[in-house]
Amino acid sequence: MSVNRLAMTAPALCAEHAVLMSAEISSESTVIVDLGSDWTTDKAWSAARNFLDRPGALALALLRIDRPDDDAELAAIARLTALRPSGFVLSGCRGTADIQMLDVMLRVAEAEHGLDAGLIAIIAEVGEEPEFFLSPNSLQSKSQRLQGLLFNTQALTRATASAAVNAAAGRMGAPLLFARASAVLKARQAGIPCHEIVEVSLSGKDLRIRQEVSLADGFTGLVVRTPEQLAALSG
């Protein structure tokens, strides 16, 4: 299987369809269309199609979906695959089994639509499910489609009922420190990049500092949530 190799530009932008359609986006940008929890619906498919069919090429265009579990979601994957996105961002990833399940679904969808095997890549978004960070399993060689990790701080702090910053200790919260390190180390072991997705509320100096901290911690780059954040870091 010949796999499509992704090279995400940083910063990348992840936002809902309505935001993306009204934004000015450079042809060199990597864009993730956030289809939300209703990603299996006709509305989500139409949003993905409208964005992918918009005039002007992008470096990469990916679709962010929740973890698929059943036959109805397999059918939704097949419909979205026919639109030929660069790949899927798999949110709520718990580990290698979820990645391999999506790999199989994509293999079926590519065959159904006469696409080259391995055309569609996978980026695993981690943070929502703490078990990802506790697993001893390596990501190496689990799926040739797996082209990177995306670490979600907000999802991790919600899942662990912890604070991003432990003010009393003058550092990040302990679960966040552990999870960030785990994500970077698992990605490096597998030979894939690891990006960090930031909160919508970050701006100005705080956004720049977050970028510096992320790079120093071993992340490849940031994925931002608004066109304004993208412009701030691209300038």
Short mmCIF file of N, CA, C and O in Angstrom, two decimals, residues 125-128 133 150-160 162-165 172 175-177 179-180 195-199 202 210 214 219 222:
data_model
loop_
_atom_site.label_atom_id
_atom_site.label_comp_id
_atom_site.label_asym_id
_atom_site.label_seq_id
_atom_site.Cartn_x
_atom_site.Cartn_y
_atom_site.Cartn_z
N GLU A 125 -5.97 12.58 17.21
CA GLU A 125 -6.08 13.64 18.21
C GLU A 125 -6.22 13.00 19.59
O GLU A 125 -7.13 12.19 19.82
N VAL A 126 -5.36 13.37 20.52
CA VAL A 126 -5.33 12.73 21.83
C VAL A 126 -5.53 13.77 22.94
O VAL A 126 -5.18 14.93 22.78
N GLY A 127 -6.10 13.31 24.05
CA GLY A 127 -6.36 14.18 25.18
C GLY A 127 -7.69 13.88 25.83
O GLY A 127 -7.82 13.90 27.06
N GLU A 128 -8.68 13.57 25.03
CA GLU A 128 -10.03 13.31 25.55
C GLU A 128 -10.10 12.00 26.32
O GLU A 128 -10.92 11.85 27.25
N PHE A 133 -2.57 7.76 27.13
CA PHE A 133 -1.28 8.10 27.74
C PHE A 133 -0.80 7.03 28.71
O PHE A 133 0.39 6.97 29.02
N LEU A 150 -2.09 14.90 17.38
CA LEU A 150 -2.55 16.25 17.69
C LEU A 150 -2.98 16.24 19.15
O LEU A 150 -3.94 15.57 19.52
N PHE A 151 -2.25 16.99 19.99
CA PHE A 151 -2.51 17.00 21.43
C PHE A 151 -3.49 18.11 21.78
O PHE A 151 -3.27 19.27 21.42
N ASN A 152 -4.55 17.76 22.52
CA ASN A 152 -5.61 18.70 22.88
C ASN A 152 -5.58 18.94 24.40
O ASN A 152 -6.04 18.10 25.17
N THR A 153 -5.07 20.10 24.80
CA THR A 153 -4.95 20.43 26.22
C THR A 153 -6.31 20.52 26.90
O THR A 153 -6.52 19.97 27.99
N GLN A 154 -7.25 21.23 26.27
CA GLN A 154 -8.57 21.40 26.88
C GLN A 154 -9.27 20.07 27.10
O GLN A 154 -9.90 19.85 28.15
N ALA A 155 -9.16 19.18 26.14
CA ALA A 155 -9.79 17.86 26.29
C ALA A 155 -9.16 17.09 27.44
O ALA A 155 -9.87 16.42 28.20
N LEU A 156 -7.86 17.20 27.59
CA LEU A 156 -7.16 16.48 28.66
C LEU A 156 -7.55 17.00 30.04
O LEU A 156 -7.83 16.23 30.96
N THR A 157 -7.59 18.32 30.20
CA THR A 157 -7.94 18.87 31.51
C THR A 157 -9.40 18.58 31.87
O THR A 157 -9.72 18.33 33.03
N ARG A 158 -10.29 18.57 30.87
CA ARG A 158 -11.68 18.19 31.14
C ARG A 158 -11.76 16.73 31.56
O ARG A 158 -12.47 16.38 32.50
N ALA A 159 -11.05 15.88 30.87
CA ALA A 159 -11.12 14.44 31.13
C ALA A 159 -10.56 14.09 32.50
O ALA A 159 -10.99 13.10 33.11
N THR A 160 -9.60 14.86 32.98
CA THR A 160 -8.96 14.56 34.26
C THR A 160 -9.42 15.47 35.39
O THR A 160 -8.93 15.34 36.52
N SER A 162 -8.72 18.42 35.99
CA SER A 162 -7.54 19.09 36.52
C SER A 162 -7.38 20.46 35.87
O SER A 162 -8.01 20.76 34.86
N ALA A 163 -6.53 21.27 36.46
CA ALA A 163 -6.26 22.61 35.93
C ALA A 163 -5.07 22.57 34.99
O ALA A 163 -4.13 21.78 35.18
N ALA A 164 -5.10 23.43 33.98
CA ALA A 164 -3.96 23.52 33.08
C ALA A 164 -2.74 24.07 33.81
O ALA A 164 -1.61 23.69 33.50
N VAL A 165 -2.99 24.95 34.77
CA VAL A 165 -1.90 25.56 35.54
C VAL A 165 -2.16 25.33 37.02
O VAL A 165 -3.25 25.64 37.52
N MET A 172 2.61 23.84 35.26
CA MET A 172 1.44 23.18 34.68
C MET A 172 0.91 22.14 35.65
O MET A 172 1.63 21.62 36.50
N PRO A 175 -1.33 16.21 35.61
CA PRO A 175 -1.81 15.38 34.50
C PRO A 175 -1.42 15.95 33.14
O PRO A 175 -1.08 15.20 32.22
N LEU A 176 -1.44 17.27 33.01
CA LEU A 176 -1.09 17.89 31.74
C LEU A 176 0.39 17.71 31.43
O LEU A 176 0.76 17.41 30.29
N LEU A 177 1.23 17.89 32.43
CA LEU A 177 2.67 17.68 32.22
C LEU A 177 2.95 16.26 31.74
O LEU A 177 3.71 16.05 30.78
N ALA A 179 0.84 14.08 30.34
CA ALA A 179 0.24 13.78 29.04
C ALA A 179 1.01 14.43 27.89
O ALA A 179 1.19 13.82 26.84
N ARG A 180 1.46 15.68 28.08
CA ARG A 180 2.24 16.36 27.04
C ARG A 180 3.52 15.57 26.74
O ARG A 180 3.87 15.33 25.59
N HIS A 195 1.68 17.77 16.93
CA HIS A 195 1.26 19.17 17.03
C HIS A 195 0.38 19.36 18.26
O HIS A 195 -0.19 18.40 18.79
N GLU A 196 0.26 20.61 18.68
CA GLU A 196 -0.62 20.94 19.80
C GLU A 196 -1.72 21.88 19.33
O GLU A 196 -1.44 22.87 18.66
N ILE A 197 -2.98 21.57 19.69
CA ILE A 197 -4.09 22.45 19.33
C ILE A 197 -4.36 23.38 20.51
O ILE A 197 -4.39 22.94 21.66
N VAL A 198 -4.54 24.66 20.23
CA VAL A 198 -4.66 25.65 21.31
C VAL A 198 -6.12 26.07 21.50
O VAL A 198 -6.99 25.80 20.68
N GLU A 199 -6.36 26.77 22.61
CA GLU A 199 -7.70 27.24 22.94
C GLU A 199 -8.05 28.46 22.10
O GLU A 199 -7.20 29.25 21.74
N LEU A 202 -6.87 32.11 23.38
CA LEU A 202 -5.48 32.60 23.37
C LEU A 202 -5.27 33.65 22.29
O LEU A 202 -5.72 33.49 21.16
N ARG A 210 2.80 30.57 24.16
CA ARG A 210 2.38 29.17 24.01
C ARG A 210 3.14 28.50 22.87
O ARG A 210 3.55 27.33 22.97
N SER A 214 5.52 25.27 23.44
CA SER A 214 5.24 24.04 22.70
C SER A 214 6.47 23.55 21.94
O SER A 214 6.81 22.36 21.98
N PHE A 219 7.00 19.71 20.69
CA PHE A 219 5.93 19.68 19.70
C PHE A 219 6.43 20.25 18.37
O PHE A 219 7.30 21.12 18.34
N LEU A 222 1.94 24.45 16.29
CA LEU A 222 0.60 24.65 16.82
C LEU A 222 -0.46 24.48 15.74
O LEU A 222 -0.23 24.74 14.56
#
